[in-house]
Tab-separated table of C-alpha atoms and ligand atoms in Angstrom:
chain	number	residue	atom	x	y	z
A	1	MET	CA	5.752	-8.016	-13.528
A	2	ASN	CA	5.026	-8.750	-9.890
A	3	ALA	CA	4.365	-6.192	-7.166
A	4	ALA	CA	7.906	-6.400	-5.783
A	5	GLU	CA	9.298	-5.519	-9.219
A	6	LEU	CA	6.689	-2.842	-9.836
A	7	LEU	CA	7.368	-1.112	-6.520
A	8	ALA	CA	11.141	-1.634	-6.505
A	9	GLY	CA	12.735	1.530	-5.174
A	10	THR	CA	9.414	2.876	-3.892
A	11	ARG	CA	9.910	3.168	-0.156
A	12	VAL	CA	6.852	5.051	1.057
A	13	VAL	CA	3.298	4.341	-0.099
A	14	PRO	CA	0.563	6.714	1.066
A	15	VAL	CA	-2.523	4.721	2.058
A	16	VAL	CA	-5.681	6.736	1.551
A	17	VAL	CA	-9.321	6.447	2.503
A	18	ILE	CA	-11.251	8.504	-0.022
A	19	ASP	CA	-14.613	10.016	0.831
A	20	ASP	CA	-14.723	12.291	-2.193
A	21	PRO	CA	-13.619	10.843	-5.561
A	22	ASN	CA	-12.937	14.365	-6.823
A	23	ALA	CA	-10.213	14.737	-4.211
A	24	ALA	CA	-8.280	11.798	-5.608
A	25	VAL	CA	-6.770	13.502	-8.657
A	26	PRO	CA	-5.444	16.626	-6.868
A	27	LEU	CA	-4.200	14.330	-4.121
A	28	ALA	CA	-2.328	12.084	-6.555
A	29	LYS	CA	-0.796	15.136	-8.261
A	30	THR	CA	0.264	16.521	-4.879
A	31	LEU	CA	1.949	13.256	-3.918
A	32	LEU	CA	3.711	12.943	-7.258
A	33	ASP	CA	4.936	16.562	-7.098
A	34	ALA	CA	6.302	15.829	-3.620
A	35	GLY	CA	8.342	12.931	-4.993
A	36	LEU	CA	6.163	9.998	-4.005
A	37	ARG	CA	5.454	7.670	-6.901
A	38	ALA	CA	2.723	5.344	-5.631
A	39	ILE	CA	-0.630	5.585	-3.903
A	40	GLU	CA	-2.846	2.919	-2.362
A	41	VAL	CA	-6.550	3.736	-2.378
A	42	THR	CA	-8.301	1.501	0.130
A	43	LEU	CA	-11.555	-0.148	-0.889
A	44	ARG	CA	-13.228	0.930	2.315
A	45	THR	CA	-15.486	3.596	0.902
A	46	SER	CA	-18.087	3.460	-1.832
A	47	ASP	CA	-16.140	6.049	-3.825
A	48	ALA	CA	-12.832	4.201	-3.846
A	49	ILE	CA	-13.297	2.578	-7.259
A	50	GLU	CA	-14.255	5.863	-8.882
A	51	ALA	CA	-11.257	7.501	-7.215
A	52	ILE	CA	-8.968	4.828	-8.692
A	53	ARG	CA	-10.550	5.309	-12.107
A	54	ASN	CA	-10.004	9.077	-11.941
A	55	VAL	CA	-6.380	8.775	-10.865
A	56	ALA	CA	-5.586	6.113	-13.472
A	57	ALA	CA	-7.071	8.308	-16.208
A	58	GLU	CA	-5.699	11.670	-15.130
A	59	VAL	CA	-2.443	10.987	-13.275
A	60	PRO	CA	-0.894	8.170	-15.314
A	61	ASP	CA	2.577	8.728	-13.869
A	62	ILE	CA	1.636	7.586	-10.379
A	63	LEU	CA	1.524	3.878	-9.561
A	64	ILE	CA	-2.090	3.456	-8.531
A	65	GLY	CA	-2.938	0.560	-6.261
A	66	ALA	CA	-6.102	-0.711	-4.628
A	67	GLY	CA	-5.922	-1.608	-0.959
A	68	SER	CA	-7.952	-3.546	1.612
A	69	LEU	CA	-8.792	-6.140	-1.068
A	70	ARG	CA	-10.772	-9.027	0.380
A	71	THR	CA	-12.721	-10.653	-2.479
A	72	PRO	CA	-12.193	-11.691	-6.115
A	73	ASP	CA	-14.935	-9.244	-7.133
A	74	GLN	CA	-12.979	-6.376	-5.663
A	75	ILE	CA	-9.905	-7.449	-7.591
A	76	GLU	CA	-11.873	-7.404	-10.804
A	77	ALA	CA	-13.383	-3.998	-10.029
A	78	ALA	CA	-10.017	-2.513	-9.062
A	79	ARG	CA	-8.342	-3.786	-12.215
A	80	ALA	CA	-11.186	-2.596	-14.410
A	81	ALA	CA	-10.852	0.865	-12.852
A	82	GLY	CA	-7.154	0.948	-13.704
A	83	ALA	CA	-5.387	-0.178	-10.529
A	84	ILE	CA	-2.014	-1.638	-11.456
A	85	PHE	CA	-1.358	-3.341	-8.141
A	86	GLY	CA	-3.376	-4.603	-5.219
A	87	VAL	CA	-2.811	-4.925	-1.504
A	88	SER	CA	-4.646	-6.961	1.105
A	89	PRO	CA	-4.367	-7.101	4.869
A	90	GLY	CA	-4.339	-10.889	4.554
A	91	SER	CA	-4.969	-13.575	1.975
A	92	SER	CA	-7.285	-16.448	1.210
A	93	SER	CA	-6.920	-19.155	-1.406
A	94	ARG	CA	-9.903	-17.683	-3.276
A	95	LEU	CA	-8.211	-14.305	-3.371
A	96	LEU	CA	-4.822	-15.676	-4.410
A	97	ASP	CA	-6.404	-17.820	-7.140
A	98	ALA	CA	-8.191	-14.766	-8.537
A	99	VAL	CA	-4.979	-12.740	-8.461
A	100	ASP	CA	-3.081	-15.528	-10.245
A	101	GLU	CA	-5.709	-15.834	-12.905
A	102	ALA	CA	-5.703	-12.088	-13.514
A	103	GLU	CA	-1.875	-11.903	-13.309
A	104	PHE	CA	-2.402	-8.909	-11.058
A	105	PRO	CA	0.627	-7.574	-9.121
A	106	PHE	CA	-0.389	-8.207	-5.543
A	107	ILE	CA	0.887	-7.763	-1.987
A	108	PRO	CA	-0.903	-10.145	0.378
A	109	GLY	CA	-0.737	-9.715	4.120
A	110	ALA	CA	0.896	-11.957	6.692
A	111	ILE	CA	1.641	-11.664	10.369
A	112	THR	CA	2.854	-15.063	11.536
A	113	PRO	CA	5.831	-17.055	10.215
A	114	SER	CA	3.407	-19.752	8.975
A	115	GLU	CA	1.340	-17.222	7.014
A	116	SER	CA	4.498	-15.745	5.609
A	117	LEU	CA	5.887	-19.127	4.539
A	118	ALA	CA	2.587	-20.150	2.954
A	119	LEU	CA	2.662	-16.974	0.853
A	120	LEU	CA	6.322	-17.495	0.003
A	121	ASP	CA	5.368	-20.958	-1.289
A	122	ARG	CA	3.007	-19.207	-3.681
A	123	GLY	CA	5.762	-16.886	-4.859
A	124	TYR	CA	5.156	-13.812	-2.723
A	125	ASP	CA	8.462	-12.492	-1.425
A	126	LEU	CA	6.902	-9.077	-0.742
A	127	GLN	CA	4.174	-9.199	1.884
A	128	LYS	CA	2.185	-6.654	3.829
A	129	LEU	CA	2.396	-6.685	7.617
A	130	PHE	CA	-0.751	-5.187	9.090
A	131	PRO	CA	-1.407	-3.878	11.703
A	132	ALA	CA	2.341	-3.445	12.052
A	133	SER	CA	2.535	-1.545	15.326
A	134	ILE	CA	0.045	-3.800	17.100
A	135	ALA	CA	1.689	-6.948	15.716
A	136	GLY	CA	4.925	-5.909	17.407
A	137	GLY	CA	6.355	-3.141	15.261
A	138	VAL	CA	10.066	-2.832	14.573
A	139	PRO	CA	11.201	-5.512	17.094
A	140	TYR	CA	8.716	-7.995	15.628
A	141	LEU	CA	9.900	-7.376	12.065
A	142	LYS	CA	13.496	-7.775	13.207
A	143	ALA	CA	12.633	-11.090	14.824
A	144	LEU	CA	10.758	-12.319	11.726
A	145	GLY	CA	13.755	-11.543	9.559
A	146	ALA	CA	15.890	-14.151	11.281
A	147	PRO	CA	13.889	-17.299	10.417
A	148	VAL	CA	12.279	-15.927	7.226
A	149	PRO	CA	14.986	-13.814	5.555
A	150	GLU	CA	13.620	-14.352	2.030
A	151	VAL	CA	10.567	-12.219	2.701
A	152	SER	CA	10.456	-8.438	2.490
A	153	PHE	CA	7.599	-6.603	4.109
A	154	MET	CA	5.464	-3.564	3.577
A	155	PRO	CA	4.444	-2.758	7.152
A	156	THR	CA	1.428	-0.513	7.591
A	157	GLY	CA	-0.732	0.390	10.544
A	158	GLY	CA	0.531	2.788	13.178
A	159	ILE	CA	3.375	4.173	11.077
A	160	SER	CA	3.943	7.919	11.231
A	161	SER	CA	6.685	10.465	10.649
A	162	ASP	CA	7.904	9.654	14.180
A	163	ASN	CA	8.725	5.994	13.575
A	164	ALA	CA	8.892	5.672	9.772
A	165	ALA	CA	12.693	5.868	9.629
A	166	GLU	CA	13.064	3.006	12.121
A	167	TYR	CA	10.944	0.753	9.919
A	168	LEU	CA	12.746	1.830	6.756
A	169	ALA	CA	16.109	0.996	8.305
A	170	LEU	CA	15.218	-2.699	8.639
A	171	PRO	CA	16.753	-4.970	5.985
A	172	ASN	CA	13.472	-6.889	5.550
A	173	VAL	CA	11.363	-3.771	4.978
A	174	ALA	CA	11.036	-2.971	1.279
A	175	CYS	CA	8.621	-0.112	1.792
A	176	ILE	CA	6.242	1.287	4.371
A	177	GLY	CA	2.678	2.469	4.016
A	178	GLY	CA	0.356	4.628	5.999
A	179	SER	CA	-2.378	7.174	6.188
A	180	TRP	CA	-0.306	9.783	8.009
A	181	ILE	CA	0.684	11.413	4.719
A	182	ALA	CA	-2.879	12.119	3.575
A	183	PRO	CA	-5.053	11.995	6.677
A	184	GLN	CA	-8.817	11.989	6.176
A	185	ALA	CA	-9.219	15.293	8.039
A	186	LEU	CA	-6.865	17.128	5.654
A	187	LEU	CA	-8.508	15.452	2.678
A	188	ALA	CA	-11.937	16.529	3.901
A	189	ASP	CA	-10.642	20.120	4.054
A	190	ARG	CA	-8.991	19.623	0.657
A	191	ASP	CA	-5.858	20.992	2.265
A	192	PHE	CA	-3.422	19.839	-0.392
A	193	ASP	CA	-0.791	22.340	0.755
A	194	ALA	CA	-0.587	20.663	4.144
A	195	ILE	CA	-0.645	17.198	2.557
A	196	GLY	CA	2.089	18.311	0.168
A	197	LYS	CA	4.342	19.337	3.067
A	198	ILE	CA	3.892	15.996	4.820
A	199	ALA	CA	4.451	14.225	1.507
A	200	VAL	CA	7.741	16.070	0.916
A	201	SER	CA	8.962	14.974	4.370
A	202	ALA	CA	7.888	11.415	3.595
A	203	ALA	CA	9.703	11.510	0.269
A	204	ASN	CA	12.829	12.806	2.016
A	205	LEU	CA	12.613	9.969	4.502
A	206	ALA	CA	12.408	7.556	1.628
A	207	ASN	CA	15.451	9.089	-0.054
A	208	ALA	CA	17.431	9.055	3.179
A	209	GLY	CA	16.535	5.427	3.932
B	1	3PG	C1	-3.773	0.129	5.951
B	1	3PG	O1	-4.800	-0.219	5.394
B	1	3PG	O2	-2.671	-0.208	5.534
B	1	3PG	C2	-3.862	0.910	7.207
B	1	3PG	O3	-5.158	1.319	7.476
B	1	3PG	C3	-2.933	2.017	7.352
B	1	3PG	O4	-2.798	2.194	8.718
B	1	3PG	P1	-2.646	3.635	9.361
B	1	3PG	O5	-3.970	4.346	9.114
B	1	3PG	O6	-2.396	3.377	10.822
B	1	3PG	O7	-1.524	4.327	8.679
């Protein structure tokens, strides 16, 4: 199963930066209870792999992904910890070869039409667009959809409750991602009530879109 199939119907993916691996399990449960079915833990902190391992073991109903993947070693570590999909802000042939070999559901990143077409050639019809708002946001995605209609995107970067619906309304946006649902400050305070409220709004957005 590829990432597009795995995430079919999932419209909002919380992207999290974990500083405390013990926060990952209550966070994943909070998101799931709110109606969100996937989480992307970014490999930007030393605790990210342990966080993925904890979630995979204790919250099996959530689709647990590893984000910010940049090297084959990270792919191996994420898979070994239990990640069932991976996301990268970009791609390299080394990375794509490793993903192919592992048959790991993967969302590589593209910004330009050439990057997007190169990934489409390798079979990726779901691609990440990061940093979405800086790359041009909703108007840019609209423009990309005209010459490259086969590709669906997961934009992330600069998405919030204020603009999420605009992204979700685009025909070439399969899902959106972002850290606004579980911001680091709320995670540091272990304020899962506040995260839960944001997550419910995000899940409602997803249902409405
Ligand atoms: C990502 O890795 O996708 C981004 O860091 C998410 O961007 P955001 O923090 O602006 O939501």
